[in-house]
Short mmCIF file of C-alpha atoms in Angstrom, two decimals:
data_model
loop_
_atom_site.label_atom_id
_atom_site.label_comp_id
_atom_site.label_asym_id
_atom_site.label_seq_id
_atom_site.Cartn_x
_atom_site.Cartn_y
_atom_site.Cartn_z
CA GLU A 3 95.83 -45.47 -21.70
CA ALA A 4 95.19 -46.15 -18.27
CA GLN A 5 94.56 -49.83 -17.86
CA VAL A 6 94.61 -53.31 -15.98
CA THR A 7 95.42 -55.54 -18.22
CA GLN A 8 94.51 -60.10 -17.14
CA ASN A 9 95.36 -63.02 -19.13
CA PRO A 10 94.09 -65.09 -20.06
CA ARG A 11 90.77 -64.42 -20.38
CA TYR A 12 89.54 -67.47 -20.66
CA LEU A 13 90.30 -70.87 -19.24
CA ILE A 14 89.58 -74.41 -19.09
CA THR A 15 91.78 -76.88 -17.74
CA VAL A 16 91.20 -80.05 -15.22
CA THR A 17 91.24 -81.08 -11.78
CA GLY A 18 94.71 -80.17 -9.94
CA LYS A 19 96.76 -78.79 -12.88
CA LYS A 20 98.43 -75.71 -11.35
CA LEU A 21 97.25 -72.23 -12.57
CA THR A 22 98.50 -68.65 -13.22
CA VAL A 23 96.37 -65.59 -14.01
CA THR A 24 98.47 -62.40 -14.66
CA CYS A 25 97.14 -59.20 -13.48
CA SER A 26 99.25 -56.09 -14.53
CA GLN A 27 98.70 -52.66 -14.56
CA ASN A 28 100.37 -49.48 -15.58
CA MET A 29 98.80 -46.65 -12.95
CA ASN A 30 101.88 -46.85 -10.35
CA HIS A 31 98.79 -48.09 -8.23
CA GLU A 32 99.75 -49.24 -4.72
CA TYR A 33 96.97 -51.36 -4.10
CA MET A 34 96.04 -54.73 -5.99
CA SER A 35 92.87 -57.03 -5.02
CA TRP A 36 91.81 -59.98 -7.07
CA TYR A 37 87.74 -60.68 -6.54
CA ARG A 38 85.29 -63.60 -8.31
CA GLN A 39 82.51 -62.76 -9.22
CA ASP A 40 79.63 -65.78 -9.38
CA PRO A 41 75.48 -65.02 -10.10
CA GLY A 42 73.65 -64.53 -7.32
CA LEU A 43 77.27 -63.47 -5.39
CA GLY A 44 78.06 -60.36 -6.83
CA LEU A 45 82.22 -59.69 -5.85
CA ARG A 46 83.29 -61.29 -3.71
CA GLN A 47 87.41 -60.33 -2.65
CA ILE A 48 90.46 -63.10 -2.50
CA TYR A 49 93.67 -60.78 -1.55
CA TYR A 50 94.66 -57.89 -1.61
CA SER A 51 98.10 -55.85 -2.07
CA MET A 52 98.63 -53.00 0.12
CA ASN A 53 101.97 -52.58 -2.04
CA VAL A 54 104.95 -54.17 -2.88
CA GLU A 55 106.37 -57.49 -0.80
CA VAL A 56 102.68 -57.14 1.38
CA THR A 57 99.38 -59.37 0.42
CA ASP A 58 96.82 -59.91 2.92
CA LYS A 59 93.47 -62.11 2.56
CA GLY A 60 90.42 -61.49 2.00
CA ASP A 61 86.87 -63.36 2.35
CA VAL A 62 87.21 -66.05 0.00
CA PRO A 63 91.50 -66.94 -0.16
CA GLU A 64 91.01 -70.94 0.74
CA GLY A 65 92.55 -72.38 -2.29
CA TYR A 66 94.26 -69.18 -3.64
CA LYS A 67 97.60 -68.01 -3.96
CA VAL A 68 99.23 -64.36 -4.04
CA SER A 69 102.28 -62.13 -4.98
CA ARG A 70 103.40 -59.06 -5.49
CA LYS A 71 107.42 -58.93 -6.07
CA GLU A 72 106.78 -55.73 -8.38
CA LYS A 73 104.64 -53.02 -8.57
CA ARG A 74 102.95 -53.71 -11.41
CA ASN A 75 101.94 -57.31 -11.44
CA PHE A 76 99.78 -58.43 -9.00
CA PRO A 77 99.63 -62.66 -10.42
CA LEU A 78 96.45 -65.37 -8.59
CA ILE A 79 97.78 -68.81 -8.56
CA LEU A 80 95.79 -71.91 -7.60
CA GLU A 81 98.31 -74.78 -7.03
CA SER A 82 95.25 -77.75 -7.47
CA PRO A 83 92.10 -75.96 -8.79
CA SER A 84 88.88 -77.92 -7.95
CA PRO A 85 85.34 -77.50 -9.83
CA ASN A 86 84.07 -75.34 -7.31
CA GLN A 87 87.05 -72.00 -8.24
CA THR A 88 85.03 -72.62 -11.71
CA SER A 89 83.97 -68.35 -11.75
CA LEU A 90 84.76 -64.80 -13.19
CA TYR A 91 87.77 -63.56 -11.58
CA PHE A 92 89.04 -59.35 -11.47
CA CYS A 93 91.27 -58.24 -10.63
CA ALA A 94 91.62 -54.54 -9.12
CA SER A 95 93.59 -51.77 -8.74
CA ARG A 96 93.47 -48.41 -7.16
CA GLU A 97 95.46 -45.55 -6.15
CA ASN A 98 96.14 -45.44 -2.73
CA PRO A 99 95.93 -47.81 -0.63
CA GLY A 100 95.48 -45.29 2.24
CA GLN A 101 92.20 -43.93 3.66
CA GLY A 102 90.22 -41.92 0.81
CA PRO A 103 87.65 -42.14 -1.72
CA TYR A 104 89.34 -43.50 -4.39
CA GLU A 105 87.54 -46.11 -6.61
CA GLN A 106 89.19 -48.97 -7.96
CA TYR A 107 89.80 -50.19 -11.66
CA PHE A 108 89.24 -53.62 -12.99
CA GLY A 109 90.62 -55.11 -15.22
CA PRO A 110 88.77 -57.36 -18.45
CA GLY A 111 88.30 -60.80 -16.27
CA THR A 112 89.82 -64.20 -16.36
CA ARG A 113 86.55 -67.35 -17.07
CA LEU A 114 88.19 -70.09 -15.50
CA THR A 115 86.82 -73.46 -16.02
CA VAL A 116 87.69 -76.59 -14.15
CA THR A 117 86.65 -79.76 -15.20
CA ALA B 26 81.47 -54.93 10.27
CA GLN B 27 80.22 -53.28 6.88
CA SER B 28 77.27 -54.40 4.82
CA VAL B 29 75.14 -54.06 0.95
CA THR B 30 72.42 -54.72 -0.08
CA GLN B 31 71.13 -54.40 -3.10
CA LEU B 32 67.64 -54.57 -3.48
CA GLY B 33 66.10 -56.55 -6.64
CA SER B 34 68.40 -58.89 -8.86
CA HIS B 35 66.84 -57.78 -11.95
CA VAL B 36 64.82 -54.52 -12.54
CA SER B 37 63.04 -54.20 -15.68
CA VAL B 38 62.04 -50.90 -17.68
CA SER B 39 60.88 -49.78 -20.90
CA GLU B 40 63.25 -46.84 -22.64
CA GLY B 41 62.82 -43.73 -21.82
CA ALA B 42 61.03 -45.00 -18.01
CA LEU B 43 62.47 -43.65 -14.98
CA VAL B 44 65.46 -46.03 -13.82
CA LEU B 45 66.26 -46.65 -9.85
CA LEU B 46 68.38 -49.40 -8.62
CA ARG B 47 68.21 -49.95 -4.59
CA CYS B 48 71.34 -49.49 -3.25
CA ASN B 49 71.20 -50.07 1.74
CA TYR B 50 74.72 -49.99 3.64
CA SER B 51 75.93 -50.88 7.12
CA SER B 52 79.11 -48.86 8.30
CA SER B 53 80.55 -48.24 11.60
CA VAL B 54 82.22 -45.26 9.67
CA PRO B 55 81.25 -42.13 7.70
CA PRO B 56 81.68 -44.77 4.19
CA TYR B 57 82.50 -43.52 1.60
CA LEU B 58 79.59 -45.10 -1.53
CA PHE B 59 80.47 -46.26 -5.04
CA TRP B 60 78.33 -48.00 -8.08
CA TYR B 61 79.67 -49.11 -10.32
CA VAL B 62 78.47 -50.78 -13.90
CA GLN B 63 78.90 -53.49 -15.66
CA TYR B 64 78.49 -53.69 -19.58
CA PRO B 65 78.25 -57.97 -21.18
CA ASN B 66 81.87 -59.38 -20.41
CA GLN B 67 83.56 -56.84 -19.21
CA GLY B 68 85.11 -55.33 -15.94
CA LEU B 69 83.23 -52.95 -13.41
CA GLN B 70 83.95 -49.58 -14.17
CA LEU B 71 82.87 -46.47 -11.78
CA LEU B 72 79.39 -44.33 -12.33
CA LEU B 73 79.89 -42.33 -9.11
CA LYS B 74 80.95 -41.86 -5.73
CA TYR B 75 79.98 -40.33 -2.68
CA THR B 76 82.47 -38.91 -0.51
CA THR B 77 81.84 -35.94 1.69
CA GLY B 78 79.81 -33.10 0.95
CA ALA B 79 76.82 -32.76 -1.51
CA THR B 80 74.84 -35.91 -1.03
CA LEU B 81 73.63 -35.78 -4.68
CA VAL B 82 76.51 -36.98 -6.76
CA LYS B 83 76.65 -37.15 -10.17
CA GLY B 84 78.10 -39.79 -12.87
CA ILE B 85 78.17 -40.72 -16.20
CA ASN B 86 75.82 -41.25 -18.66
CA GLY B 87 73.43 -39.23 -16.20
CA PHE B 88 72.98 -41.47 -14.21
CA GLU B 89 72.90 -39.52 -10.32
CA ALA B 90 72.46 -40.59 -6.42
CA GLU B 91 71.78 -39.34 -3.04
CA PHE B 92 73.00 -40.26 -0.14
CA LYS B 93 70.92 -40.48 2.74
CA LYS B 94 71.90 -40.58 5.75
CA SER B 95 69.17 -41.04 7.92
CA GLU B 96 68.17 -44.06 5.76
CA THR B 97 71.72 -46.11 4.62
CA SER B 98 71.08 -45.55 1.42
CA PHE B 99 72.36 -44.21 -1.76
CA HIS B 100 70.07 -45.30 -5.01
CA LEU B 101 71.49 -45.60 -8.32
CA THR B 102 68.69 -42.72 -10.75
CA LYS B 103 68.25 -42.05 -13.96
CA PRO B 104 64.83 -40.02 -15.61
CA SER B 105 64.65 -41.84 -19.23
CA ALA B 106 66.17 -45.25 -20.16
CA HIS B 107 68.46 -45.56 -22.65
CA MET B 108 68.84 -49.02 -24.35
CA SER B 109 72.19 -49.18 -23.85
CA ASP B 110 71.91 -48.88 -20.43
CA ALA B 111 71.29 -52.55 -19.82
CA ALA B 112 73.95 -53.74 -18.16
CA GLU B 113 74.92 -55.20 -14.12
CA TYR B 114 75.22 -52.57 -11.77
CA PHE B 115 77.22 -52.40 -7.96
CA CYS B 116 76.92 -50.77 -5.33
CA ALA B 117 79.67 -51.06 -3.16
CA VAL B 118 81.25 -49.86 0.53
CA GLY B 119 84.39 -48.55 0.92
CA GLY B 120 85.44 -49.44 4.18
CA TRP B 121 88.70 -50.25 6.79
CA ALA B 122 89.38 -53.12 8.64
CA SER B 123 91.11 -53.33 12.08
CA GLY B 124 95.27 -52.45 10.94
CA GLY B 125 93.98 -50.46 8.65
CA SER B 126 93.56 -52.84 6.17
CA TYR B 127 91.18 -51.62 2.93
CA ILE B 128 89.06 -54.19 2.50
CA PRO B 129 85.71 -52.90 -0.30
CA THR B 130 82.43 -54.79 0.12
CA PHE B 131 80.43 -54.98 -3.33
CA GLY B 132 77.00 -55.52 -2.79
CA ARG B 133 74.92 -58.75 -4.82
CA GLY B 134 74.10 -56.60 -8.09
CA THR B 135 71.35 -55.48 -10.07
CA SER B 136 70.94 -56.66 -13.56
CA LEU B 137 69.00 -53.27 -15.63
CA ILE B 138 66.73 -54.62 -18.29
CA VAL B 139 65.83 -52.33 -21.05
CA HIS B 140 62.76 -53.10 -23.10
CA PRO B 141 62.33 -51.45 -26.35
#
């Protein structure tokens, strides 16, 4: 089954404790991205990757890091989480990084709470 | 720069009534437009998309949307609401930043409430 998986689905942590949210897709997609969803703000892109070893900032990259060492994986790293990073996070992948009407496939989400 | 505006953060309808969710966009190039649906505790999934050609687009679960270039709109409709349609709906425009990077823009979402 074609899918995007994220782990963990739920995470409660404390300020300053480094964490990683994993994302993996089995569709051989080149493009992957991370979003955060906050009430009233919709989805905002954090980082995206056009291919292995190619990453770039989205709209709200501050406080986050990503890496793309393998095509299927795109982990999101919070080096020093703060309460304002409490949010619902989605990973997504897309068939082709080039121009074209390709939709994104989303993971189930990771709900992060930073206290 | 591109943007998406969804009118109404919440829309409430009775079961069997018409569903209309509004989306207006701005884009400097001909856009690709998408509607996604998010059911509780799930990720987003594609409802339908407009690329080129026919301006009336049919999607899953009886939804459809019409691209109106003159009005820069892409409103989502369904003739008869079902309880299972209760969800969050997102309009999105696919766009390209300088340098060839793909940066889609999402609206803030509209929560559809369906009353029995």
